[in-house]
């Protein structure tokens, strides 16, 4: 919450999406070279971004659909 309040919703989404993409890239490279440790590192970085991405995404939808059909979003 503090991270989102400090940087804003849009920038937070972009930063967290970078973590998701970078983590997936590391995970894939770990698979290619056959390193379990590298794959775990990639999965950890992926999880940092993907689990935290739920909060700013919900905030963005709530701002966008304020007073509209939020149930259909």
mmCIF file of C-alpha atoms in Angstrom:
data_model
loop_
_atom_site.group_PDB
_atom_site.id
_atom_site.type_symbol
_atom_site.label_atom_id
_atom_site.label_comp_id
_atom_site.label_asym_id
_atom_site.label_seq_id
_atom_site.Cartn_x
_atom_site.Cartn_y
_atom_site.Cartn_z
ATOM 1 C CA UNK A 1 0.000 0.000 0.000
ATOM 2 C CA UNK A 2 2.801 2.439 0.863
ATOM 3 C CA UNK A 3 4.562 1.664 -2.426
ATOM 4 C CA UNK A 4 1.392 2.399 -4.385
ATOM 5 C CA UNK A 5 0.688 5.595 -2.445
ATOM 6 C CA UNK A 6 4.215 6.827 -3.039
ATOM 7 C CA UNK A 7 4.531 6.071 -6.765
ATOM 8 C CA UNK A 8 0.914 6.090 -7.923
ATOM 9 C CA UNK A 9 -1.237 3.397 -9.460
ATOM 10 C CA UNK A 10 0.002 3.538 -13.054
ATOM 11 C CA UNK A 11 3.711 3.541 -12.237
ATOM 12 C CA UNK A 12 3.217 0.776 -9.657
ATOM 13 C CA UNK A 13 1.528 -1.408 -12.260
ATOM 14 C CA UNK A 14 4.398 -0.815 -14.698
ATOM 15 C CA UNK A 15 7.079 -1.611 -12.095
ATOM 16 C CA UNK A 16 5.320 -4.769 -10.917
ATOM 17 C CA UNK A 17 4.759 -5.922 -14.499
ATOM 18 C CA UNK A 18 8.507 -5.525 -15.031
ATOM 19 C CA UNK A 19 9.103 -7.850 -12.061
ATOM 20 C CA UNK A 20 6.698 -10.398 -13.536
ATOM 21 C CA UNK A 21 8.330 -10.274 -16.969
ATOM 22 C CA UNK A 22 11.891 -10.307 -15.630
ATOM 23 C CA UNK A 23 11.114 -13.187 -13.265
ATOM 24 C CA UNK A 24 9.614 -15.205 -16.093
ATOM 25 C CA UNK A 25 12.711 -14.513 -18.202
ATOM 26 C CA UNK A 26 15.011 -15.736 -15.397
ATOM 27 C CA UNK A 27 12.815 -18.803 -14.867
ATOM 28 C CA UNK A 28 12.988 -19.673 -18.558
ATOM 29 C CA UNK A 29 16.760 -19.233 -18.680
ATOM 30 C CA UNK A 30 17.106 -21.440 -15.608
ATOM 31 C CA UNK A 31 15.101 -24.106 -17.405
ATOM 32 C CA UNK A 32 17.269 -23.841 -20.514
ATOM 33 C CA UNK A 33 20.543 -24.219 -18.585
ATOM 34 C CA UNK A 34 19.070 -26.804 -16.214
ATOM 35 C CA UNK A 35 19.660 -24.911 -12.972
ATOM 36 C CA UNK A 36 17.086 -25.385 -10.233
ATOM 37 C CA UNK A 37 18.522 -22.481 -8.213
ATOM 38 C CA UNK A 38 18.133 -20.090 -11.131
ATOM 39 C CA UNK A 39 14.596 -21.316 -11.691
ATOM 40 C CA UNK A 40 13.749 -20.724 -8.026
ATOM 41 C CA UNK A 41 15.204 -17.225 -8.208
ATOM 42 C CA UNK A 42 13.080 -16.490 -11.268
ATOM 43 C CA UNK A 43 9.998 -17.857 -9.556
ATOM 44 C CA UNK A 44 10.692 -15.696 -6.498
ATOM 45 C CA UNK A 45 11.044 -12.529 -8.599
ATOM 46 C CA UNK A 46 7.903 -13.480 -10.522
ATOM 47 C CA UNK A 47 5.962 -13.922 -7.272
ATOM 48 C CA UNK A 48 7.111 -10.534 -5.961
ATOM 49 C CA UNK A 49 5.444 -8.856 -8.907
ATOM 50 C CA UNK A 50 2.437 -11.052 -9.564
ATOM 51 C CA UNK A 51 1.062 -11.272 -6.035
ATOM 52 C CA UNK A 52 1.521 -7.551 -5.434
ATOM 53 C CA UNK A 53 -0.059 -6.673 -8.778
ATOM 54 C CA UNK A 54 -3.570 -7.513 -7.534
ATOM 55 C CA UNK A 55 -3.801 -4.400 -5.339
ATOM 56 C CA UNK A 56 -2.978 -1.634 -7.868
ATOM 57 C CA UNK A 57 -5.019 -3.393 -10.544
ATOM 58 C CA UNK A 58 -8.076 -3.374 -8.279
ATOM 59 C CA UNK A 59 -7.447 0.279 -7.436
ATOM 60 C CA UNK A 60 -7.176 1.163 -11.113
ATOM 61 C CA UNK A 61 -10.444 -0.613 -11.912
ATOM 62 C CA UNK A 62 -12.201 1.064 -8.982
ATOM 63 C CA UNK A 63 -11.056 4.503 -10.189
ATOM 64 C CA UNK A 64 -11.989 3.800 -13.797
ATOM 65 C CA UNK A 65 -15.433 2.352 -13.085
ATOM 66 C CA UNK A 66 -16.391 4.794 -10.299
ATOM 67 C CA UNK A 67 -20.144 5.291 -10.522
ATOM 68 C CA UNK A 68 -20.440 2.878 -13.463
ATOM 69 C CA UNK A 69 -21.035 -0.836 -13.878
ATOM 70 C CA UNK A 70 -18.157 -2.044 -11.682
ATOM 71 C CA UNK A 71 -19.695 -5.511 -11.350
ATOM 72 C CA UNK A 72 -19.215 -6.093 -15.083
ATOM 73 C CA UNK A 73 -15.548 -5.046 -15.137
#
